[in-house]
Every structure is written in structure tokens, then in C-alpha cells.
Coordinates of C-alpha atoms and ligand atoms in Angstrom, one line a residue:
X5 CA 22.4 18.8 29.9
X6 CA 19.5 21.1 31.7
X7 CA 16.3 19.8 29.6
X8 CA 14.6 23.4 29.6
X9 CA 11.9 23.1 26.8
X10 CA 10.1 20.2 24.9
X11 CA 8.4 21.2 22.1
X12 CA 5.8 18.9 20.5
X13 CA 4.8 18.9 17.0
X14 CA 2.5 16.5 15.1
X15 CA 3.2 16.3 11.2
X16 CA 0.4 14.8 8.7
X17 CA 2.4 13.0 5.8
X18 CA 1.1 11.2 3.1
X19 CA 2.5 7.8 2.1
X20 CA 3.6 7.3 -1.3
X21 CA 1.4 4.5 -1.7
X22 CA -0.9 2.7 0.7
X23 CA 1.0 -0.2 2.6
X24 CA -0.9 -3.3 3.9
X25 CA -0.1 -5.2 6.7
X26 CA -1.9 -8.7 8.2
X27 CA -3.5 -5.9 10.9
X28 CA -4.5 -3.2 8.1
X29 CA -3.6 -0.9 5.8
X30 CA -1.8 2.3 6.3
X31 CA -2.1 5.6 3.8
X32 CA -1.2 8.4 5.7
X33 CA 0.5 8.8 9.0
X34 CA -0.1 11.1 12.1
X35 CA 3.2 11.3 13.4
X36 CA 4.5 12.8 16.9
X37 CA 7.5 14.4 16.6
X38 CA 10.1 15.8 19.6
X39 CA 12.0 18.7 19.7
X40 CA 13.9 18.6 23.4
X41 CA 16.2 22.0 24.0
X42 CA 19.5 21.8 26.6
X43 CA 21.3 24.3 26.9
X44 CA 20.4 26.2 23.3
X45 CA 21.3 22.9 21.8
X46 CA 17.7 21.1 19.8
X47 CA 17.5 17.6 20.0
X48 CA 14.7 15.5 17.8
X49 CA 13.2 11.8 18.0
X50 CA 10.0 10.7 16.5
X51 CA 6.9 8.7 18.3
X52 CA 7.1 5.7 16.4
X53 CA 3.4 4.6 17.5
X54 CA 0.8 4.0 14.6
X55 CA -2.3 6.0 14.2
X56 CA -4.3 3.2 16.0
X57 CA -3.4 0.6 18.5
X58 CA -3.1 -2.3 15.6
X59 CA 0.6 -3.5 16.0
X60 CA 1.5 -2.9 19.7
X61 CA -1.2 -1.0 22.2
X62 CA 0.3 2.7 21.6
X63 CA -1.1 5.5 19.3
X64 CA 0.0 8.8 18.4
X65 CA -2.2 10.4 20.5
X66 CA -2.2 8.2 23.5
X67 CA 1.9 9.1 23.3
X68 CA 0.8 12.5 23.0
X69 CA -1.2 12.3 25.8
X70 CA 1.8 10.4 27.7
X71 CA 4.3 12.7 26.9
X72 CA 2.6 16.1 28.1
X73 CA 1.4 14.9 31.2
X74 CA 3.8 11.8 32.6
X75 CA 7.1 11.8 31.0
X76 CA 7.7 15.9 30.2
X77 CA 7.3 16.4 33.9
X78 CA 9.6 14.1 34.8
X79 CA 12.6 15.5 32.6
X80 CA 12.0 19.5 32.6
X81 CA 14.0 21.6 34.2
X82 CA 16.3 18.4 35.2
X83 CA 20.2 18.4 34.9
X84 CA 21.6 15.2 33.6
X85 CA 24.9 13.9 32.9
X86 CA 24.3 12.1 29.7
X87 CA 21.1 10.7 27.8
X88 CA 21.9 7.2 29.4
X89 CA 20.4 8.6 32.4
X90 CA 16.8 9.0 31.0
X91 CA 15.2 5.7 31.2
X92 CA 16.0 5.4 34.9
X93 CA 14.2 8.6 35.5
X94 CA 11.3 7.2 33.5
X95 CA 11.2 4.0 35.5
X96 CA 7.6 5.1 37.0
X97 CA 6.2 5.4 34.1
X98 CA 4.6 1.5 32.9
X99 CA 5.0 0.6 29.4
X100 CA 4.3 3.4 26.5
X101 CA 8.0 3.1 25.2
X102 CA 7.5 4.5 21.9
X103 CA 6.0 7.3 24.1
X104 CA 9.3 7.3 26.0
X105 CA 11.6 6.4 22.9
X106 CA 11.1 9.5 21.5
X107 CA 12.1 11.8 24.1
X108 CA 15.3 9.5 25.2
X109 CA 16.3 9.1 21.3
X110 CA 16.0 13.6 21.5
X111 CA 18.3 13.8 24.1
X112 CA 21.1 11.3 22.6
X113 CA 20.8 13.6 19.4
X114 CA 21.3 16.7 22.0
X115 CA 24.0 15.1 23.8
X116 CA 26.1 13.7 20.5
X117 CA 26.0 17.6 19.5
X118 CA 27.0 18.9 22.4
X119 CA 30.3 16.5 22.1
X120 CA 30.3 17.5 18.4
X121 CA 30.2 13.8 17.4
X122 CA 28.0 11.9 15.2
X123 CA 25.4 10.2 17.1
X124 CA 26.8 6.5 15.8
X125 CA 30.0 7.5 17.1
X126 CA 28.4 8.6 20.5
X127 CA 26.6 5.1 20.5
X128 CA 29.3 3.4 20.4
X129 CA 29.1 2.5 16.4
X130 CA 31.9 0.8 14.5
X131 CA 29.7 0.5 10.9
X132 CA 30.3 3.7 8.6
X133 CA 27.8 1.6 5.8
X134 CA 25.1 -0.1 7.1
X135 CA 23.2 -2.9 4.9
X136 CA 19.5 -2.2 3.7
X137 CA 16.9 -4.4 3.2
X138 CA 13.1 -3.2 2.3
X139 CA 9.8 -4.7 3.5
X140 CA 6.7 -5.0 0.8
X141 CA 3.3 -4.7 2.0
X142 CA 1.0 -7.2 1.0
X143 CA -0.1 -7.3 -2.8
X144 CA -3.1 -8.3 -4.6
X145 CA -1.7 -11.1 -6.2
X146 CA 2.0 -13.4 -6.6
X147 CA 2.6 -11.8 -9.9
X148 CA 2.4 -8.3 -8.6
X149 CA 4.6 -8.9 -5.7
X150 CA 7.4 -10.2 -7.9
X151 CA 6.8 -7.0 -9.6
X152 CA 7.5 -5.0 -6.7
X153 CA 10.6 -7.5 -5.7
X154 CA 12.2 -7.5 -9.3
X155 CA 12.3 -3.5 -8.7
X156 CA 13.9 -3.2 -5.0
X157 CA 16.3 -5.9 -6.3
X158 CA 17.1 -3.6 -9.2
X159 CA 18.2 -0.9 -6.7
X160 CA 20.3 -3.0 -4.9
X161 CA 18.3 -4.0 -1.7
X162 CA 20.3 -6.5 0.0
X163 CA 17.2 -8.6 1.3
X164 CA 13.1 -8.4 1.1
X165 CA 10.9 -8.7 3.5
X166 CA 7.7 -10.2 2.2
X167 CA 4.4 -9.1 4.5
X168 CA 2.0 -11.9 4.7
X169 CA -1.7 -12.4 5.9
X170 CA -4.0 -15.7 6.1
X171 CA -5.0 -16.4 2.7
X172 CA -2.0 -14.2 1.4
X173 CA 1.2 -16.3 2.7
X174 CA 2.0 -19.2 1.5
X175 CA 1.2 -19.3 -2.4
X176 CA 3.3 -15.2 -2.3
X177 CA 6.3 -16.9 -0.6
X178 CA 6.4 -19.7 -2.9
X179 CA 6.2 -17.6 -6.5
X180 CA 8.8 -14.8 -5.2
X181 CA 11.1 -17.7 -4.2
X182 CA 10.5 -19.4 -7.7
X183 CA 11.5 -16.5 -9.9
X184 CA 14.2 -15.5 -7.3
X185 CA 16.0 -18.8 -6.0
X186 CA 19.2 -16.8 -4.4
X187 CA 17.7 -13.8 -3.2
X188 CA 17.6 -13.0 0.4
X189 CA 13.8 -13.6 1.6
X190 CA 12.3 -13.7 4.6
X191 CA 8.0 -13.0 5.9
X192 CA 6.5 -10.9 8.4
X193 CA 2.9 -12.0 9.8
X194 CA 2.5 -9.4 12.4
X195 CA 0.9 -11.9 15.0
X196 CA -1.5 -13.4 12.1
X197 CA -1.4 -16.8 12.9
X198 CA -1.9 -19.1 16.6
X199 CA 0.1 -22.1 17.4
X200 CA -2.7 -24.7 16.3
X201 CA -1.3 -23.2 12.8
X202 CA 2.3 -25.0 13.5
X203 CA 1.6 -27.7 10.4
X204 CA 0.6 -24.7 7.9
X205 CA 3.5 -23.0 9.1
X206 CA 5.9 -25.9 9.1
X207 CA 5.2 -25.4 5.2
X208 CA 7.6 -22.5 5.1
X209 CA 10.7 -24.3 5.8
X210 CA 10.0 -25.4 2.2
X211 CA 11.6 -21.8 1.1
X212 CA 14.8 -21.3 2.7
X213 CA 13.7 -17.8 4.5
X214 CA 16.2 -16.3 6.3
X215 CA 13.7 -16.3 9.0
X216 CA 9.7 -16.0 10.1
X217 CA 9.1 -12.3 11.8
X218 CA 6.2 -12.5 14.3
X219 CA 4.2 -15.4 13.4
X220 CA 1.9 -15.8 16.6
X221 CA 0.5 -13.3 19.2
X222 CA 1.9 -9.6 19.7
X223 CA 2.1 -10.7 23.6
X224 CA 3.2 -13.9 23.9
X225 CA 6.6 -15.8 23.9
X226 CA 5.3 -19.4 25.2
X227 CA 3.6 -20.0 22.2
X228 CA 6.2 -18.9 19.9
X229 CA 9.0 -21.1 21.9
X230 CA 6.4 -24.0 21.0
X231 CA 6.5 -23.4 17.4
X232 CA 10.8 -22.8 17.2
X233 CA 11.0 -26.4 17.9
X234 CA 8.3 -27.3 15.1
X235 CA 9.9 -25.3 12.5
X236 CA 13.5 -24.9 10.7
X237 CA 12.9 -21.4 9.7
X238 CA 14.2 -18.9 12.1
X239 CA 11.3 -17.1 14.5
X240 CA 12.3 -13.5 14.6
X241 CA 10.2 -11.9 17.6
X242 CA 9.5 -8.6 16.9
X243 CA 6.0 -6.8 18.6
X244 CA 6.8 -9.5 21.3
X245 CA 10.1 -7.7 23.1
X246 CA 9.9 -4.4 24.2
X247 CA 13.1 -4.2 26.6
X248 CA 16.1 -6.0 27.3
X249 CA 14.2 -8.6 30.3
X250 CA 12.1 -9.9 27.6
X251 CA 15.1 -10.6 24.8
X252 CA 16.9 -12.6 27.8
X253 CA 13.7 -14.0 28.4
X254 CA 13.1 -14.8 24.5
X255 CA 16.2 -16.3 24.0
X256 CA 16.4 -18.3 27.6
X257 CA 13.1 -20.0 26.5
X258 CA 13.9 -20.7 22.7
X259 CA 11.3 -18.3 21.4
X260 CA 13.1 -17.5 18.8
X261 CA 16.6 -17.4 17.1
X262 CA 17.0 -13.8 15.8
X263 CA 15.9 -10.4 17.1
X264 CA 14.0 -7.2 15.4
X265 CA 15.2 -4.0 17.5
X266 CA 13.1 -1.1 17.2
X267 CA 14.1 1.8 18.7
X268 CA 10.3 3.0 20.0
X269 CA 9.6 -0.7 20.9
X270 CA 12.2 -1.2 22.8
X271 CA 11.9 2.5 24.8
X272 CA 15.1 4.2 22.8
X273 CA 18.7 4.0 22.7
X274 CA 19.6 2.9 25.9
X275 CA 17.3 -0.5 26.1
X276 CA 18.1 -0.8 22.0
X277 CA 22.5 -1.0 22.7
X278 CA 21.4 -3.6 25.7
X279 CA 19.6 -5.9 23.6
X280 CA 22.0 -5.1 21.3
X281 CA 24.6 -6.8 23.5
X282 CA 22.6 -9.5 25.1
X283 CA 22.2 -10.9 21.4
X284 CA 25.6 -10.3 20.5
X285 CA 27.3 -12.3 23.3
X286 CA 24.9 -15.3 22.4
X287 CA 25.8 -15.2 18.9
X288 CA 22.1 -13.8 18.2
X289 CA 21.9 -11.8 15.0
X290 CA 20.0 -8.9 15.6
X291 CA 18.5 -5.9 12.9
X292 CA 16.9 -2.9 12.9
X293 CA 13.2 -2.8 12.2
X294 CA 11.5 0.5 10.5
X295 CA 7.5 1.9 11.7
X296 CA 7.0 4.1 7.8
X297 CA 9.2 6.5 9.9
X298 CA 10.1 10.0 8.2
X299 CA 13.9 10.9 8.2
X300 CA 14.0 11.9 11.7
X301 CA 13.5 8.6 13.4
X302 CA 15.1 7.0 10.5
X303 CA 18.5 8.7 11.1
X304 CA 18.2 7.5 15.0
X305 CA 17.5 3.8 13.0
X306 CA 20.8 4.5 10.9
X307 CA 22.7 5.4 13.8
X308 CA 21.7 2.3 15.9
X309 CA 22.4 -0.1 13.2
X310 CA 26.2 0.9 13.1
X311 CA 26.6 -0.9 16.0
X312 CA 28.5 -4.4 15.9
X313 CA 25.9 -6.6 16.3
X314 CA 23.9 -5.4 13.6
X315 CA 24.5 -8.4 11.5
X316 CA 21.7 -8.3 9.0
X317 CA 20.2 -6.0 6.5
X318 CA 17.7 -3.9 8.5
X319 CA 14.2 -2.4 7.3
X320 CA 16.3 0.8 6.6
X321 CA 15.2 1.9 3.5
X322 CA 15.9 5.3 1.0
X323 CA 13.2 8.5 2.1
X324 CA 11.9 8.2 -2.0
X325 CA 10.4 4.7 -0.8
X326 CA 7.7 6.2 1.1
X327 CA 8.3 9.7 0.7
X328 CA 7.5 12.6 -2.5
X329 CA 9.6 14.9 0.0
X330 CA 11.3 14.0 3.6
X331 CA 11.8 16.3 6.7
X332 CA 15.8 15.9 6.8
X333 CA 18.2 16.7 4.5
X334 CA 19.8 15.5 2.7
X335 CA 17.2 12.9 2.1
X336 CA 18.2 8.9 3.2
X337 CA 20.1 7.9 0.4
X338 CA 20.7 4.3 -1.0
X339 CA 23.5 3.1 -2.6
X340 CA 23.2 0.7 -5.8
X341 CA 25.1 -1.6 -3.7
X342 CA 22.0 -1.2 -1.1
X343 CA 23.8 0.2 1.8
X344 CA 23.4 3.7 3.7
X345 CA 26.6 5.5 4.0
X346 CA 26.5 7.0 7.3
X347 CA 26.5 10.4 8.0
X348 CA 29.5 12.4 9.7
X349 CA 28.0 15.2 11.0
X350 CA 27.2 15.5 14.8
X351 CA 24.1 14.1 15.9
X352 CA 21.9 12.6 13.9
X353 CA 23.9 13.7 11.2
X354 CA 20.9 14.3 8.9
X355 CA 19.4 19.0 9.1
X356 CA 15.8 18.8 10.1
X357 CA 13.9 20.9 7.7
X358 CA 12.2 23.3 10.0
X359 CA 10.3 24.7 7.5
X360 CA 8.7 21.5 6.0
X361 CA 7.6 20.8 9.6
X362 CA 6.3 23.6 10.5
X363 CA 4.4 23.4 7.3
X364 CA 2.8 20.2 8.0
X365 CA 2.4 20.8 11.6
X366 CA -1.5 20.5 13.1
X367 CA -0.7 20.2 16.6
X368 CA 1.9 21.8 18.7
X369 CA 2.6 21.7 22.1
X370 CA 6.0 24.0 24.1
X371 CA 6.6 22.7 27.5
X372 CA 8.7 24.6 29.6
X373 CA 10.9 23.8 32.8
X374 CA 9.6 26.4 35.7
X375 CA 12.2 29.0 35.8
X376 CA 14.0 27.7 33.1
X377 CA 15.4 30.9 31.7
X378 CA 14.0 30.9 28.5
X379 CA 12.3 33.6 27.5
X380 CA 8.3 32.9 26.6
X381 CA 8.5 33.6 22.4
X382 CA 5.6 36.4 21.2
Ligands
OSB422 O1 6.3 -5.3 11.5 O2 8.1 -4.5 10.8 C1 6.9 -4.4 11.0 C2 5.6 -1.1 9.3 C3 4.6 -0.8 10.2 C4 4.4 -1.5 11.3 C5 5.1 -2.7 11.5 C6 6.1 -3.1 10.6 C7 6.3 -2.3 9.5 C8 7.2 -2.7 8.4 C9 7.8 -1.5 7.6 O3 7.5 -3.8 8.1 C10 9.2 -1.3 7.8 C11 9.7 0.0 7.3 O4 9.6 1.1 7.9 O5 10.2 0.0 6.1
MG423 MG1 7.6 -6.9 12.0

């Protein structure tokens, strides 16, 4: 594959409704998306960064930033084998692996085309229906928030993910798992609480979650290893791990028992099928965690969850969730039994709607390779 072009595009979306997280709230999004051309063959992968630096350190346009001037340089006008081969040639580059992520994630999409296979196939995939679970922002009140469970339940989400804030945790947890004793529950703090909170948290094991997501610093594992011996609940690291090093790291010190896997987190495909298979030779479950993407990096989230280790429901949820209109088609669908049947088509397997992103586009950026062969457009 001869990476001749990179085309850069950012798209201004509004959510359906605002979602609230223990580090904000989110309306809108600002998202970078990546159009990488091989050989007249278009690959795409979304920056999964937020609009500020509130869950991990990247933003949109620190990506953007990134992307034109460290890593586009790095890939244009080179001739590479397969997409596994991109994260070596990043290696200079420090951190920024959503930056990264998007770019690597392209060039799988380009590559499974090329083969004319469907990107799951390509990674290696043996799921043709992956298991969806949803994750609720944080709500005014209890009652509201069973409310908003009672209706995901209704169209067949396997498990929910209840977001939770100091002062908005442990009252939430307790009235969702009251009306719904058998349901599949777990919380997400996004780094909202420290260690000397171990005895308030130790009041969670009172709910039989499937597992904790995040409870202490974005950055640090120590701590969290500290609390997984206080607690029965599960710790699920997720801002913590961004590469394969720090899962083997996670699990080595007991930091936690189960792993989020975010494609942009984690750098892209490459790191994501590692961690994938650290987990899975430990007996680790592992899932796959959403950022409010748009279809396009939510295709390259369907894709990775097909792969064997994939044991729970992931934050993979239906385009209508947070969408009026999506930029793939056909839109992500959701069964009633609240799976994703996976697409057969190659690549991602999902058309980009070209003309619903050029529509929203209010930034663009074409880098080319030097002497690349493609003729400058107009
Ligand atoms: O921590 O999983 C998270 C959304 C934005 C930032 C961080 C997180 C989330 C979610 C939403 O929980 C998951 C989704 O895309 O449905
Ligand atoms: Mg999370």
C-alpha cells in the first residue's frame, strides 16, 4: 500500500441530547475525521479525542495539529506491506494515540479492501454478532435514570453502564439496582474519586456490578491496585491503559480485573488485538469502550469487538442513540435481542456518506506524498 494522500476533514455534529460525565458535559462534538488514499483505494478512521482535554490529555485540535505536522509526514509517499506496520513507523512520535489511532485504524480499512474482506475478517474476528451494552450519562435525579434504563432495556441492551459523579453515585446505583435486581449493571467514575475514598467505595459491593470503570486517577495504576484489594467489585481500568505495556503492567500489579479497549486510547488496531490477547491468555475479559463516535469510528469499534476475547457487552450502541442522521450507511443497527449483526462487506463494511461530510465539514486539510502521482484536483 503506497499512502499517497491524507485528507483531513473536521465534521460539527450535534448530539441528540447533552451527555454528562463526572469531567463535564458534552452537547456537540468537533470531530477529526481521516480519509488515507493507497493506491485509488480510501481508507477512513476517526480522532476519537474530545473537544477539550477532560478525559485523557488529547483534543481535536491538538490531533489535528499532530497529524499534519508529525505523523502525515511520517506515512506519505511510504510503501508498506500491511497496516500492522504503521505503529512501528510512528514509534517517534510520544503519546497522542488517538492522534495516531486514527490514521492506523484508515489504513486497516484500506488494506481489508484491497483483500476484499471485511475488516473483522482481516482482524482476525470469529464474532458475526457482537453483544451491545449502552452507557447513561448522569441524570438529575434516581427516578429519571430508571427512566432512561427501563427504555434501553426495552430495546434489548444487554447491560447499562450507569455514569456517576460525587454526590451523584451511590443513592443512582442503589435505586436502578432496586427496580432492576437481574439486570446487568455496572458504573463509570471517569477518575472522580482518590484512594482515601476506598470505604465510600467499598459501599458498591453492596450492588452486585459487574464491575467499577475508572474509579481513581486518569494516570495512575498504584492507587487503583490499592483499592482492588479493598473492594469485591471488579476495577475496570479504562483512561489508565493506553498500549499493551501498561495492560501487562495493570494486570501484573492487580490494578484491576477487567479491561476497557478503546481503539484511540490504545493507538489503533494493532495495540487494541495485543491487549486483546494479553487479556485473553490470562482469562481477563476485555470490551470495547465508545468516545460518542459517529458511524465511522464506530464500525472500526464493531469490527474489533468480533474478536474472541471480547467477552462482554461493549459501549457499542445503535447510531439513533446519539444521532438524528449518521455518516455511514446503513446506519448501526440494533437488534431487539441487543446485538450488532456484523457487516459483510469489505472494510469497514458500513458506505461513508460523502455528501453528509462534506456537508458538515469546517475544516479540511489534503496532504499529499511528493511525487505521488496524483494529480492536484481544481
Ligand atoms: O468513559 O467510557 C467513557 C464517553 C465519552 C468519554 C468517555 C466515556 C464515554 C462513554 C460513552 O461512556 C460511550 C459511548 O460512546 O456510548
Ligand atoms: Mg470509561
Amino acid at each position: 500500500m503506497k499512502i499517497d494522500e491524507i485528507i483531513l476533514r473536521e465534521v460539527g455534529m450535534r448530539l441528540k441530547g447533552p451527555f454528562e460525565t463526572s469531567f463535564g458535559t458534552i452537547c456537540g462534538r468537533r470531530i477529526a475525521l481521516v480519509e488515507v488514499r493507497c493506491d485509488g483505494i480510501s481508507g477512513w478512521g476517526e480522532v476519537t479525542a474530545a473537544e477539550g482535554p477532560f478525559y485523557n490529555s488529547e483534543t481535536t485540535d491538538i490531533a489535528w495539529i499532530v497529524l499534519c505536522n508529525f505523523v502525515a509526514p511520517l506515512l506519505l509517499g511510504k510503501n508498506i506491506k500491511t497496516a500492522s506496520e504503521v505503529m512501528q513507523l510512528l514509534e517517534p512520535i510520544r503519546g497522542h494515540e488517538m492522534a495516531k489511532a486514527a490514521l492506523e485504524t484508515a489504513l486497516w480499512d484500506v488494506e481489508a479492501r484491497q483483500k476484499g474482506l471485511p475488516l473483522w475478517r482481516l482482524l482476525g474476528g470469529t464474532r458475526p454478532e457482537i453483544a451491545c451494552g449502552v452507557s447513561l450519562g448522569i441524570r438529575h435525579d434516581p427516578q429519571e435514570l430508571i427512566g432512561a434504563v427501563e427504555k434501553e432495556l426495552k430495546d434489548g441492551y444487554q447491560r447499562i453502564k450507569i455514569k456517576i459523579k460525587p454526590g451523584k453515585d451511590l443513592d443512582f446505583v442503589s435505586a436502578v439496582r432496586k427496580q432492576f435486581p437481574k439486570t446487568r449493571l455496572m458504573a463509570d467514575a471517569n477518575s472522580a474519586y482518590r484512594l482515601a475514598d476506598a470505604e465510600f467505595l467499598r459501599k458498591f459491593d453492596a450492588f452486585e456490578l459487574m464491575m467499577i470503570e475508572q474509579p481513581l486517577e486518569w494516570d495512575d495504576m498504584y492507587h487503583h491496585s490499592k483499592l482492588q484489594t479493598l473492594l469485591k467489585t471488579p476495577i475496570c481500568l479504562d483512561e489508565c491503559i493506553h498500549n499493551p505495556d501498561h495492560a501487562e503492567a495493570a494486570l501484573n500489579m492487580g490494578a484491576c480485573r477487567i479491561i476497557n479497549i478503546k481503539l484511540g486510547r490504545v493507538g489503533g488496531h494493532s495495540h487494541a488485538r495485543q491487549i486483546e490477547e494479553l487479556c485473553r491468555s490470562r482469562g481477563v475479559p476485555v470490551w470495547c469502550g465508545g468516545m460518542l463516535e459517529t458511524g465511522i469510528g464506530r464500525a472500526h469499534n464493531i469490527a474489533m469487538s468480533t474478536l474472541s476475547g471480547f467477552v462482554l457487552p461493549g459501549d457499542v450502541s445503535a447510531s439513533q442513540r446519539y444521532w438524528d442522521e449518521d455518516l455511514i450507511e446503513p446506519e448501526v443497527q440494533v437488534t431487539p435481542s441487543g446485538t450488532i449483526r456484523v457487516p459483510t462487506a469489505p472494510g469497514i463494511g458500513y458506505t461513508v456518506r460523502t455528501k453528509r461530510v462534506e456537508q458538515l465539514t469546517t475544516r479540511l486539510e489534503t496532504l499529499r506524498a511528493v511525487n505521488s502521482g496524483v494529480p492536484v484536483a481544481g
